[in-house]
Short mmCIF file of C-alpha atoms (C1' of nucleotides) and ligand atoms in Angstrom, two decimals:
data_model
loop_
_atom_site.label_atom_id
_atom_site.label_comp_id
_atom_site.label_asym_id
_atom_site.label_seq_id
_atom_site.Cartn_x
_atom_site.Cartn_y
_atom_site.Cartn_z
CA UNK A 35 -23.85 -96.61 -59.69
CA UNK A 36 -24.92 -97.59 -63.20
CA UNK A 37 -26.59 -100.84 -64.19
CA UNK A 38 -26.79 -102.89 -67.37
CA UNK A 39 -30.10 -103.64 -69.02
CA UNK A 40 -29.76 -107.20 -67.83
CA UNK A 41 -29.06 -106.24 -64.23
CA UNK A 42 -32.05 -103.89 -64.27
CA UNK A 43 -34.34 -106.61 -65.59
CA UNK A 44 -33.22 -108.96 -62.84
CA UNK A 45 -33.66 -106.31 -60.14
CA UNK A 46 -37.13 -105.41 -61.32
CA UNK A 47 -38.23 -109.04 -61.56
CA UNK A 48 -37.01 -109.77 -58.05
CA UNK A 49 -38.99 -106.75 -56.89
CA UNK A 50 -42.17 -108.02 -58.54
CA UNK A 51 -41.78 -111.57 -57.21
CA UNK A 52 -41.25 -110.17 -53.73
CA UNK A 53 -44.73 -108.66 -53.81
CA UNK A 54 -46.01 -112.20 -53.50
CA UNK A 55 -43.37 -114.05 -51.51
CA UNK A 56 -41.00 -112.28 -49.16
CA UNK A 57 -38.08 -114.34 -50.39
CA UNK A 58 -37.55 -115.30 -54.02
CA UNK A 59 -36.30 -118.60 -55.42
CA UNK A 60 -33.87 -119.25 -58.25
CA UNK A 61 -36.41 -121.20 -60.27
CA UNK A 62 -39.18 -118.62 -59.99
CA UNK A 63 -36.85 -115.85 -61.13
CA UNK A 64 -35.54 -117.96 -64.01
CA UNK A 65 -39.12 -118.61 -65.01
CA UNK A 66 -40.09 -114.92 -64.77
CA UNK A 67 -37.12 -113.86 -66.90
CA UNK A 68 -37.41 -116.79 -69.31
CA UNK A 69 -33.87 -117.78 -68.62
CA UNK A 70 -32.17 -120.74 -66.97
CA UNK A 71 -31.57 -121.28 -63.23
CA UNK A 72 -27.81 -121.38 -63.79
CA UNK A 73 -27.92 -117.90 -65.32
CA UNK A 74 -29.88 -116.64 -62.33
CA UNK A 75 -27.29 -117.96 -59.91
CA UNK A 76 -24.55 -116.22 -61.91
CA UNK A 77 -26.33 -112.89 -61.91
CA UNK A 78 -27.22 -113.19 -58.25
CA UNK A 79 -23.59 -113.45 -57.28
CA UNK A 80 -23.00 -110.27 -59.18
CA UNK A 81 -25.91 -108.45 -57.54
CA UNK A 82 -24.61 -109.66 -54.20
CA UNK A 83 -21.13 -108.23 -54.74
CA UNK A 84 -22.82 -105.02 -55.86
CA UNK A 85 -24.68 -105.08 -52.53
CA UNK A 86 -28.20 -105.03 -53.90
CA UNK A 87 -29.51 -108.34 -52.59
CA UNK A 88 -29.40 -110.50 -49.51
CA UNK A 89 -28.52 -113.92 -50.80
CA UNK A 90 -27.67 -117.15 -49.06
CA UNK A 91 -26.77 -120.15 -51.16
CA UNK A 92 -29.69 -122.53 -51.63
CA UNK A 93 -31.79 -120.32 -49.36
CA UNK A 94 -33.31 -117.82 -51.77
CA UNK A 95 -32.77 -114.08 -51.87
CA UNK A 96 -34.39 -110.67 -51.61
CA UNK A 97 -33.54 -107.10 -52.45
CA UNK A 98 -31.98 -105.06 -49.68
CA UNK A 99 -32.90 -101.40 -49.11
CA UNK A 100 -30.60 -100.20 -51.89
CA UNK A 101 -31.84 -102.81 -54.33
CA UNK A 102 -35.41 -101.96 -53.52
CA UNK A 103 -34.88 -98.29 -54.23
CA UNK A 104 -33.30 -99.08 -57.57
CA UNK A 105 -36.16 -101.43 -58.44
CA UNK A 106 -38.69 -98.72 -57.67
CA UNK A 107 -36.83 -96.36 -59.97
CA UNK A 108 -37.13 -98.84 -62.81
CA UNK A 109 -40.80 -99.49 -62.05
CA UNK A 110 -41.35 -95.73 -62.07
CA UNK A 111 -39.79 -95.35 -65.48
CA UNK A 112 -41.70 -98.36 -66.83
CA UNK A 113 -45.06 -97.08 -65.69
CA UNK A 114 -44.49 -93.50 -66.76
CA UNK A 115 -43.65 -94.74 -70.26
CA UNK A 116 -46.72 -96.97 -70.28
CA UNK A 117 -48.84 -93.97 -69.36
CA UNK A 118 -47.23 -91.99 -72.18
CA UNK A 119 -47.78 -94.75 -74.71
CA UNK A 120 -51.47 -95.07 -73.88
CA UNK A 121 -52.45 -91.50 -73.09
CA UNK A 122 -50.29 -89.61 -75.56
CA UNK A 123 -49.56 -92.01 -78.39
CA UNK A 124 -52.91 -93.80 -78.29
CA UNK A 125 -51.78 -97.39 -77.75
CA UNK A 126 -54.18 -99.92 -76.24
CA UNK A 127 -52.99 -101.08 -72.85
CA UNK A 128 -52.28 -104.62 -73.96
CA UNK A 129 -49.56 -103.40 -76.34
CA UNK A 130 -47.46 -101.17 -74.12
CA UNK A 131 -45.69 -103.54 -71.77
CA UNK A 132 -43.11 -104.85 -74.24
CA UNK A 133 -42.22 -101.36 -75.43
CA UNK A 134 -41.96 -99.96 -71.89
CA UNK A 135 -39.73 -102.92 -71.12
CA UNK A 136 -37.17 -101.32 -73.43
CA UNK A 137 -37.84 -97.66 -72.68
CA UNK A 138 -37.44 -98.18 -68.93
CA UNK A 139 -33.69 -98.67 -69.43
CA UNK A 140 -33.02 -95.26 -70.95
CA UNK A 141 -31.00 -93.79 -68.16
CA UNK A 142 -31.38 -90.01 -68.19
CA UNK A 143 -32.75 -88.65 -64.89
CA UNK A 144 -33.68 -85.40 -66.58
CA UNK A 145 -35.71 -87.29 -69.17
CA UNK A 146 -37.91 -88.95 -66.57
CA UNK A 147 -38.32 -85.72 -64.64
CA UNK A 148 -39.50 -83.91 -67.76
CA UNK A 149 -41.63 -86.81 -68.94
CA UNK A 150 -43.38 -86.89 -65.56
CA UNK A 151 -44.15 -83.18 -65.80
CA UNK A 152 -45.31 -83.51 -69.41
CA UNK A 153 -47.72 -86.26 -68.38
CA UNK A 154 -48.92 -84.10 -65.49
CA UNK A 155 -47.55 -86.27 -62.72
CA UNK A 156 -49.78 -89.31 -63.15
CA UNK A 157 -50.37 -91.48 -60.09
CA UNK A 158 -51.13 -94.77 -61.82
CA UNK A 159 -50.25 -96.48 -65.08
CA UNK A 160 -52.82 -97.64 -67.67
CA UNK A 161 -53.27 -100.94 -65.83
CA UNK A 162 -54.10 -99.15 -62.60
CA UNK A 163 -50.75 -99.85 -60.96
CA UNK A 164 -49.30 -97.04 -58.83
CA UNK A 165 -46.31 -95.06 -60.12
CA UNK A 166 -43.57 -94.68 -57.48
CA UNK A 167 -42.51 -91.09 -56.87
CA UNK A 168 -38.99 -89.70 -57.34
CA UNK A 169 -37.95 -90.96 -53.91
CA UNK A 170 -39.27 -94.45 -54.56
CA UNK A 171 -42.34 -94.00 -52.42
CA UNK A 172 -45.25 -96.01 -53.72
CA UNK A 173 -48.84 -95.67 -52.58
CA UNK A 174 -50.33 -99.13 -52.39
CA UNK A 175 -54.10 -98.92 -52.44
CA UNK A 176 -55.90 -101.64 -50.55
CA UNK A 177 -57.81 -103.53 -53.20
CA UNK A 178 -59.74 -106.76 -53.56
CA UNK A 179 -60.52 -108.85 -56.58
CA UNK A 180 -64.11 -108.94 -57.77
CA UNK A 181 -64.24 -112.57 -56.71
CA UNK A 182 -63.92 -111.48 -53.08
CA UNK A 183 -66.28 -108.51 -53.02
CA UNK A 184 -69.52 -108.60 -51.04
CA UNK A 185 -72.75 -108.12 -53.00
CA UNK A 186 -74.46 -104.72 -53.42
CA UNK A 187 -71.35 -102.70 -52.50
CA UNK A 188 -70.47 -99.94 -54.96
CA UNK A 189 -66.89 -100.35 -56.12
CA UNK A 190 -64.52 -98.82 -58.66
CA UNK A 191 -62.17 -100.84 -60.87
CA UNK A 192 -58.64 -99.87 -59.84
CA UNK A 193 -56.42 -102.33 -61.67
CA UNK A 194 -56.28 -105.47 -63.76
CA UNK A 195 -53.70 -108.15 -63.04
CA UNK A 196 -53.91 -109.84 -66.43
CA UNK A 197 -52.87 -107.49 -69.20
CA UNK A 198 -53.19 -109.73 -72.21
CA UNK A 199 -54.98 -108.83 -75.45
CA UNK A 200 -57.52 -111.55 -74.60
CA UNK A 201 -58.33 -109.92 -71.26
CA UNK A 202 -58.59 -106.49 -72.90
CA UNK A 203 -60.99 -107.87 -75.49
CA UNK A 204 -63.12 -109.32 -72.71
CA UNK A 205 -63.13 -106.14 -70.63
CA UNK A 206 -64.05 -104.06 -73.65
CA UNK A 207 -66.95 -106.40 -74.29
CA UNK A 208 -68.22 -105.83 -70.75
CA UNK A 209 -67.50 -102.07 -70.95
CA UNK A 210 -65.08 -102.29 -68.07
CA UNK A 211 -61.97 -100.14 -67.74
CA UNK A 212 -59.86 -98.61 -64.98
CA UNK A 213 -62.17 -96.26 -63.05
CA UNK A 214 -65.39 -98.00 -64.07
CA UNK A 215 -68.04 -98.09 -61.30
CA UNK A 216 -69.93 -101.31 -60.74
CA UNK A 217 -71.39 -103.56 -58.11
CA UNK A 218 -71.67 -107.30 -57.54
CA UNK A 219 -75.20 -108.69 -57.69
CA UNK A 220 -74.50 -112.31 -56.96
CA UNK A 221 -71.77 -114.91 -56.50
CA UNK A 222 -72.59 -118.26 -58.03
CA UNK A 223 -71.24 -121.08 -55.93
CA UNK A 224 -71.38 -123.62 -58.73
CA UNK A 225 -68.44 -122.26 -60.75
CA UNK A 226 -67.47 -119.08 -58.87
CA UNK A 227 -68.85 -116.86 -61.61
CA UNK A 228 -70.14 -113.43 -60.61
CA UNK A 229 -73.07 -111.35 -61.77
CA UNK A 230 -72.14 -107.69 -61.90
CA UNK A 231 -73.93 -104.47 -62.75
CA UNK A 232 -71.74 -101.97 -64.56
CA UNK A 233 -73.16 -98.44 -64.45
CA UNK A 234 -75.33 -97.70 -67.51
CA UNK A 235 -75.09 -101.33 -68.62
CA UNK A 236 -77.31 -104.34 -68.20
CA UNK A 237 -76.27 -106.84 -65.55
CA UNK A 238 -73.96 -109.53 -66.85
CA UNK A 239 -72.14 -112.60 -65.62
CA UNK A 240 -68.37 -112.92 -65.69
CA UNK A 241 -66.36 -116.07 -65.05
CA UNK A 242 -64.40 -116.59 -61.86
CA UNK A 243 -61.18 -116.37 -63.88
CA UNK A 244 -62.08 -112.91 -65.11
CA UNK A 245 -63.35 -111.81 -61.69
CA UNK A 246 -60.09 -112.79 -60.02
CA UNK A 247 -58.13 -110.54 -62.34
CA UNK A 248 -60.21 -107.43 -61.80
CA UNK A 249 -59.24 -105.47 -58.70
CA UNK A 250 -61.49 -102.84 -57.17
CA UNK A 251 -61.66 -100.49 -54.22
CA UNK A 252 -64.64 -99.04 -52.42
CA UNK A 253 -65.49 -95.53 -53.51
CA UNK B 155 -33.50 -108.84 -89.60
CA UNK B 156 -32.83 -107.50 -86.11
CA UNK B 157 -29.74 -105.60 -85.06
CA UNK B 158 -27.92 -105.09 -81.80
CA UNK B 159 -27.44 -101.62 -80.32
CA UNK B 160 -23.79 -101.84 -81.26
CA UNK B 161 -24.49 -102.83 -84.84
CA UNK B 162 -26.97 -99.98 -85.16
CA UNK B 163 -24.47 -97.47 -83.84
CA UNK B 164 -21.88 -98.64 -86.36
CA UNK B 165 -24.36 -98.52 -89.24
CA UNK B 166 -25.51 -95.02 -88.35
CA UNK B 167 -21.95 -93.74 -87.96
CA UNK B 168 -20.94 -95.14 -91.33
CA UNK B 169 -23.96 -93.40 -92.79
CA UNK B 170 -22.96 -90.06 -91.29
CA UNK B 171 -19.32 -90.35 -92.37
CA UNK B 172 -20.47 -91.18 -95.89
CA UNK B 173 -22.14 -87.80 -96.13
CA UNK B 174 -18.65 -86.32 -96.31
CA UNK B 175 -16.54 -88.97 -97.99
CA UNK B 176 -18.05 -91.59 -100.29
CA UNK B 177 -15.91 -94.30 -98.75
CA UNK B 178 -15.19 -94.54 -95.03
CA UNK B 179 -11.92 -95.51 -93.34
CA UNK B 180 -11.36 -97.73 -90.33
CA UNK B 181 -9.68 -94.96 -88.36
CA UNK B 182 -12.36 -92.36 -88.99
CA UNK B 183 -15.08 -94.75 -87.86
CA UNK B 184 -13.09 -95.76 -84.79
CA UNK B 185 -12.70 -92.11 -83.98
CA UNK B 186 -16.40 -91.35 -84.51
CA UNK B 187 -17.45 -94.23 -82.26
CA UNK B 188 -14.69 -93.63 -79.71
CA UNK B 189 -13.49 -97.16 -80.11
CA UNK B 190 -10.34 -98.82 -81.47
CA UNK B 191 -9.53 -99.60 -85.12
CA UNK B 192 -9.27 -103.32 -84.33
CA UNK B 193 -12.84 -103.29 -83.01
CA UNK B 194 -14.02 -101.60 -86.17
CA UNK B 195 -12.42 -104.27 -88.33
CA UNK B 196 -14.15 -106.95 -86.25
CA UNK B 197 -17.56 -105.34 -86.58
CA UNK B 198 -17.07 -104.69 -90.27
CA UNK B 199 -16.55 -108.34 -90.96
CA UNK B 200 -19.83 -108.99 -89.23
CA UNK B 201 -21.67 -106.29 -91.17
CA UNK B 202 -20.19 -107.74 -94.32
CA UNK B 203 -21.47 -111.25 -93.63
CA UNK B 204 -24.84 -109.66 -92.84
CA UNK B 205 -24.64 -108.03 -96.28
CA UNK B 206 -24.94 -104.43 -95.15
CA UNK B 207 -21.62 -103.04 -96.34
CA UNK B 208 -19.28 -103.22 -99.26
CA UNK B 209 -15.89 -103.82 -97.75
CA UNK B 210 -12.50 -104.54 -99.21
CA UNK B 211 -9.62 -105.18 -96.87
CA UNK B 212 -7.41 -102.12 -96.43
CA UNK B 213 -9.55 -100.25 -98.96
CA UNK B 214 -12.31 -98.79 -96.81
CA UNK B 215 -16.01 -99.52 -96.91
CA UNK B 216 -19.46 -98.13 -97.50
CA UNK B 217 -23.06 -99.09 -96.83
CA UNK B 218 -24.83 -100.93 -99.62
CA UNK B 219 -28.48 -100.25 -100.47
CA UNK B 220 -29.76 -102.42 -97.61
CA UNK B 221 -27.37 -100.88 -95.11
CA UNK B 222 -28.36 -97.43 -96.22
CA UNK B 223 -32.02 -98.11 -95.72
CA UNK B 224 -31.39 -99.43 -92.23
CA UNK B 225 -29.24 -96.39 -91.41
CA UNK B 226 -32.02 -94.07 -92.52
CA UNK B 227 -34.44 -95.91 -90.25
CA UNK B 228 -32.16 -95.29 -87.28
CA UNK B 229 -31.65 -91.65 -88.25
CA UNK B 230 -35.41 -91.29 -88.52
CA UNK B 231 -35.94 -92.64 -85.02
CA UNK B 232 -33.14 -90.51 -83.63
CA UNK B 233 -34.49 -87.29 -85.09
CA UNK B 234 -38.12 -87.97 -84.20
CA UNK B 235 -37.07 -88.53 -80.59
CA UNK B 236 -34.99 -85.34 -80.65
CA UNK B 237 -38.02 -83.46 -81.89
CA UNK B 238 -40.11 -84.97 -79.12
CA UNK B 239 -37.56 -84.11 -76.46
CA UNK B 240 -37.35 -80.47 -77.51
CA UNK B 241 -40.91 -79.73 -78.60
CA UNK B 242 -42.85 -81.83 -76.10
CA UNK B 243 -40.61 -82.24 -73.09
CA UNK B 244 -38.96 -78.81 -73.30
CA UNK B 245 -35.30 -79.80 -73.54
CA UNK B 246 -32.78 -77.38 -75.02
CA UNK B 247 -31.32 -78.73 -78.23
CA UNK B 248 -27.85 -79.17 -76.84
CA UNK B 249 -29.11 -81.80 -74.36
CA UNK B 250 -31.08 -84.15 -76.59
CA UNK B 251 -28.48 -85.93 -78.65
CA UNK B 252 -27.23 -88.28 -75.93
CA UNK B 253 -30.75 -89.27 -74.92
CA UNK B 254 -31.89 -89.83 -78.51
CA UNK B 255 -28.77 -91.94 -78.93
CA UNK B 256 -30.42 -94.44 -76.56
CA UNK B 257 -34.05 -94.00 -77.59
CA UNK B 258 -33.26 -94.63 -81.26
CA UNK B 259 -32.60 -98.30 -80.48
CA UNK B 260 -36.08 -99.04 -79.15
CA UNK B 261 -37.25 -101.28 -81.88
CA UNK B 262 -41.05 -101.12 -82.12
CA UNK B 263 -42.25 -100.04 -85.59
CA UNK B 264 -45.65 -99.18 -84.18
CA UNK B 265 -44.03 -96.89 -81.62
CA UNK B 266 -42.31 -94.79 -84.25
CA UNK B 267 -45.41 -94.66 -86.41
CA UNK B 268 -47.50 -93.38 -83.51
CA UNK B 269 -44.78 -91.03 -82.29
CA UNK B 270 -44.54 -89.51 -85.77
CA UNK B 271 -48.29 -88.91 -85.83
CA UNK B 272 -48.28 -87.52 -82.28
CA UNK B 273 -45.57 -85.04 -83.30
CA UNK B 274 -47.59 -84.15 -86.38
CA UNK B 275 -45.18 -85.57 -88.94
CA UNK B 276 -42.28 -83.16 -88.44
CA UNK B 277 -39.93 -82.64 -91.39
CA UNK B 278 -36.81 -81.60 -89.50
CA UNK B 279 -35.28 -82.19 -86.10
CA UNK B 280 -34.41 -79.39 -83.61
CA UNK B 281 -31.02 -78.90 -85.25
CA UNK B 282 -32.61 -78.36 -88.64
CA UNK B 283 -31.67 -81.78 -90.00
CA UNK B 284 -34.25 -83.50 -92.19
CA UNK B 285 -36.18 -86.50 -90.85
CA UNK B 286 -36.24 -89.43 -93.30
CA UNK B 287 -39.75 -90.72 -94.08
CA UNK B 288 -40.98 -94.27 -93.45
CA UNK B 289 -39.45 -95.47 -96.72
CA UNK B 290 -36.07 -93.93 -95.92
CA UNK B 291 -36.52 -91.04 -98.30
CA UNK B 292 -34.74 -87.94 -97.06
CA UNK B 293 -35.17 -84.44 -98.48
CA UNK B 294 -31.78 -82.82 -98.55
CA UNK B 295 -32.12 -79.08 -98.76
CA UNK B 296 -29.33 -77.30 -100.58
CA UNK B 297 -27.69 -75.14 -97.96
CA UNK B 298 -24.56 -73.07 -97.53
CA UNK B 299 -22.69 -72.02 -94.43
CA UNK B 300 -22.83 -68.35 -93.49
CA UNK B 301 -19.14 -68.15 -94.28
CA UNK B 302 -19.95 -68.77 -97.95
CA UNK B 303 -22.98 -66.53 -98.40
CA UNK B 304 -22.84 -63.43 -100.58
CA UNK B 305 -23.56 -60.09 -98.88
CA UNK B 306 -27.01 -58.50 -98.81
CA UNK B 307 -28.88 -61.71 -99.66
CA UNK B 308 -31.78 -62.51 -97.34
CA UNK B 309 -31.35 -66.00 -95.92
CA UNK B 310 -32.97 -68.23 -93.32
CA UNK B 311 -31.05 -70.36 -90.84
CA UNK B 312 -31.83 -73.98 -91.66
CA UNK B 313 -29.45 -75.97 -89.51
CA UNK B 314 -26.43 -75.86 -87.22
CA UNK B 315 -23.64 -78.36 -87.57
CA UNK B 316 -22.19 -77.84 -84.10
CA UNK B 317 -24.69 -78.78 -81.44
CA UNK B 318 -22.68 -78.20 -78.31
CA UNK B 319 -23.87 -76.21 -75.27
CA UNK B 320 -21.18 -73.62 -76.11
CA UNK B 321 -22.61 -73.15 -79.60
CA UNK B 322 -26.16 -72.91 -78.23
CA UNK B 323 -25.04 -70.28 -75.73
CA UNK B 324 -23.48 -68.29 -78.53
CA UNK B 325 -26.49 -68.56 -80.84
CA UNK B 326 -28.83 -67.52 -78.02
CA UNK B 327 -26.62 -64.50 -77.43
CA UNK B 328 -26.98 -63.49 -81.09
CA UNK B 329 -30.71 -64.33 -81.08
CA UNK B 330 -30.21 -66.94 -83.78
CA UNK B 331 -32.23 -70.15 -84.03
CA UNK B 332 -33.50 -72.49 -86.72
CA UNK B 333 -35.76 -70.40 -88.96
CA UNK B 334 -34.22 -67.04 -88.06
CA UNK B 335 -34.01 -64.58 -90.99
CA UNK B 336 -30.80 -62.63 -91.45
CA UNK B 337 -28.40 -61.29 -94.02
CA UNK B 338 -24.65 -60.89 -94.34
CA UNK B 339 -23.38 -57.33 -94.35
CA UNK B 340 -19.68 -57.96 -94.80
CA UNK B 341 -16.98 -60.61 -94.88
CA UNK B 342 -13.76 -59.56 -93.18
CA UNK B 343 -10.77 -60.96 -94.99
CA UNK B 344 -8.41 -60.52 -92.04
CA UNK B 345 -9.86 -63.36 -89.92
CA UNK B 346 -12.85 -64.56 -91.93
CA UNK B 347 -15.33 -63.07 -89.46
CA UNK B 348 -18.70 -61.99 -90.78
CA UNK B 349 -20.94 -59.06 -89.97
CA UNK B 350 -24.57 -60.11 -90.02
CA UNK B 351 -27.90 -58.40 -89.51
CA UNK B 352 -30.47 -60.54 -87.75
CA UNK B 353 -34.04 -59.26 -88.20
CA UNK B 354 -35.07 -56.95 -85.38
CA UNK B 355 -31.52 -56.96 -83.99
CA UNK B 356 -28.55 -54.65 -84.36
CA UNK B 357 -25.81 -55.78 -86.74
CA UNK B 358 -23.15 -57.91 -85.08
CA UNK B 359 -19.94 -59.68 -85.99
CA UNK B 360 -19.52 -63.42 -85.64
CA UNK B 361 -16.27 -65.34 -85.92
CA UNK B 362 -15.46 -67.49 -88.93
CA UNK B 363 -15.72 -70.56 -86.70
CA UNK B 364 -19.30 -69.71 -85.78
CA UNK B 365 -20.20 -68.72 -89.34
CA UNK B 366 -19.00 -72.04 -90.71
CA UNK B 367 -21.34 -73.93 -88.41
CA UNK B 368 -24.49 -72.00 -89.32
CA UNK B 369 -26.19 -73.27 -92.46
CA UNK B 370 -28.78 -71.23 -94.33
CA UNK B 371 -30.92 -71.35 -97.42
CA UNK B 372 -32.32 -68.53 -99.53
CA UNK B 373 -35.92 -67.77 -98.72
"C1'" DC C 284 -34.79 -142.09 -41.48
"C1'" DA C 285 -33.16 -143.64 -45.73
"C1'" DT C 286 -34.16 -142.78 -50.41
"C1'" DT C 287 -36.01 -140.46 -54.29
"C1'" DT C 288 -37.07 -136.10 -56.33
"C1'" DT C 289 -36.50 -131.34 -56.88
"C1'" DT C 290 -33.90 -127.29 -56.55
"C1'" DT C 291 -29.78 -124.98 -56.79
"C1'" DT C 292 -25.05 -124.43 -57.71
"C1'" DT C 293 -20.68 -125.40 -60.11
"C1'" DA C 294 -17.89 -126.45 -64.16
"C1'" DG C 295 -16.97 -125.63 -68.54
"C1'" DA C 296 -18.48 -123.53 -73.21
"C1'" DT C 297 -20.28 -120.06 -76.33
"C1'" DT C 298 -21.34 -115.43 -78.30
"C1'" DT C 299 -20.84 -110.51 -78.55
"C1'" DA C 300 -18.21 -106.61 -78.23
"C1'" DC C 301 -14.50 -104.95 -76.77
"C1'" DC C 302 -9.17 -104.51 -75.98
"C1'" DT C 303 -3.59 -104.58 -76.72
"C1'" DA C 304 0.30 -105.88 -79.21
"C1'" DA C 305 2.27 -107.64 -83.26
"C1'" DA C 306 2.14 -108.33 -88.19
"C1'" DT C 307 0.90 -106.75 -92.62
"C1'" DT C 308 -0.32 -103.61 -96.15
"C1'" DT C 309 -0.52 -99.09 -98.13
"C1'" DA C 310 1.02 -94.39 -98.45
"C1'" DA C 311 4.53 -90.89 -97.92
"C1'" DA C 312 9.14 -89.24 -97.85
"C1'" DT C 313 13.80 -89.20 -98.77
"C1'" DA D 217 13.54 -97.18 -105.30
"C1'" DT D 218 14.24 -97.75 -100.70
"C1'" DT D 219 13.09 -96.51 -96.42
"C1'" DT D 220 9.99 -94.71 -93.07
"C1'" DA D 221 5.56 -93.75 -91.37
"C1'" DA D 222 0.71 -94.48 -91.06
"C1'" DA D 223 -3.29 -97.24 -91.48
"C1'" DT D 224 -5.29 -101.60 -91.15
"C1'" DT D 225 -5.72 -106.25 -90.01
"C1'" DT D 226 -4.70 -110.44 -87.34
"C1'" DA D 227 -3.74 -112.94 -83.14
"C1'" DG D 228 -4.79 -113.65 -78.78
"C1'" DG D 229 -7.29 -112.23 -74.65
"C1'" DT D 230 -11.00 -110.21 -71.39
"C1'" DA D 231 -15.70 -109.29 -69.45
"C1'" DA D 232 -20.70 -109.83 -69.63
"C1'" DA D 233 -24.45 -112.72 -70.20
"C1'" DT D 234 -25.97 -116.59 -71.61
"C1'" DC D 235 -26.20 -121.94 -72.06
"C1'" DT D 236 -25.84 -127.44 -70.99
"C1'" DA D 237 -24.47 -131.12 -68.16
"C1'" DA D 238 -22.85 -132.71 -63.84
"C1'" DA D 239 -22.47 -132.25 -58.85
"C1'" DA D 240 -24.30 -130.90 -54.47
"C1'" DA D 241 -27.80 -129.57 -51.26
"C1'" DA D 242 -32.51 -129.36 -49.65
"C1'" DA D 243 -37.12 -131.05 -49.66
"C1'" DA D 244 -40.45 -134.57 -50.17
"C1'" DT D 245 -41.84 -139.35 -49.71
"C1'" DG D 246 -42.76 -143.89 -48.14
MN1 LIG E 55 -36.83 -104.20 -69.32
MN1 LIG E 56 -48.40 -101.59 -66.19
MN1 LIG E 57 -27.23 -94.88 -80.47
MN1 LIG E 58 -30.18 -83.73 -84.53
#
DNA sequence: CATTTTTTTTAGATTTACCTAAATTTAAAT
DNA sequence: ATTTAAATTTAGGTAAATCTAAAAAAAATG
């Protein structure tokens, strides 16, 4: 079946919200899509008749198996385009989301297949998020935020959950990017700030807010 | 101002039809867009209030200076994407039009600027059609169809006006592509077919229908 | 547990981009 | 110059995606 841009945006947003809560509410989806609850209810009825969601009035909803597969297809396209924009066109990673938000809806299967090959089958997007494969399989790496990492362990930055220009500016200042190796020297209990040692840099202190948005895995 | 996908498709189609007839008719545009004349009239009223066309009831219409500039922007995006699809992703040129038809509507200025640079500022698309520059300036090369070329003149294929898979199959068979050097040996008056000599190939005869769709310039 | 408060749904409108069928205008043909 | 035919526009309607305001249901509160 074929889906409208609007339907695809709803499906993808439900998918993302489900990563946090198993079942999604009307208000949270309206908020995510910057639309009104009434519009969400309308669209949900449509997605229900198209058999993409499990939905019970007043009870919230979630994607079913079909819906999930479609969502992963959209996420795949989005992340492949983000990779292209950063690694081929030279965008900074805080600028690509809005553009990929449009490109993800271009519907040619062949296009994505060839784009994937051209990019050399990347596994993660510029923000460190995994790219689902053709079958919708996604490899979720176990990762912890810097705020929750024990001291003296060597870790590698695997993703950032805040992708704003402000966050990018901050990370650049600390010489941190996806793949950067570092370790935690100390957690300050006063304000939750964290002293870290980035390889080939002097130790520095980052705020709890920053630490919580940097995800790492052990190497 | 910002335009919908539909508005952009109308604007671009008017632009293309204007290349042949200075003023465009409702029926021809409906036919080009595979829509109905009544829909064209509706959209034309809108484009008129948006000050993009000169339109007199029952008298046909044409883009004004603003409309023309916008059309050239869309054509630019379309052709840059076609170039990308063929030269970076490895598509054959008979498969790219439909995909570029979607990609052309992605609206980021920065995207097109960076894409252009990534592609090394190409001057023509895979079908030999010129790519307008950022200011909407387009270099129209004087070109004649093979059906109208005098014998024994050395010419270079500069574009093809039929971009179907069937045409591509035929051109591949004759070893003809954009940039191929050839000359006309003879015009047959019986059916308008043309004997040509492609460099490093044996002479061959092509039908008038094929000849009319191959455009060349003197080298 | 009865009553607020919050969340969600329904009802009814609006905008965009279409459509068909009928009316109107222009062009072509007798 | 009529008449006929073709092109174009108008009238009226539909489907998708949105919205606001009101009604209904669920959750929170004292
Ligand atoms: Mn999107
Ligand atoms: Mn991303
Ligand atoms: Mn298009
Ligand atoms: Mn082209």
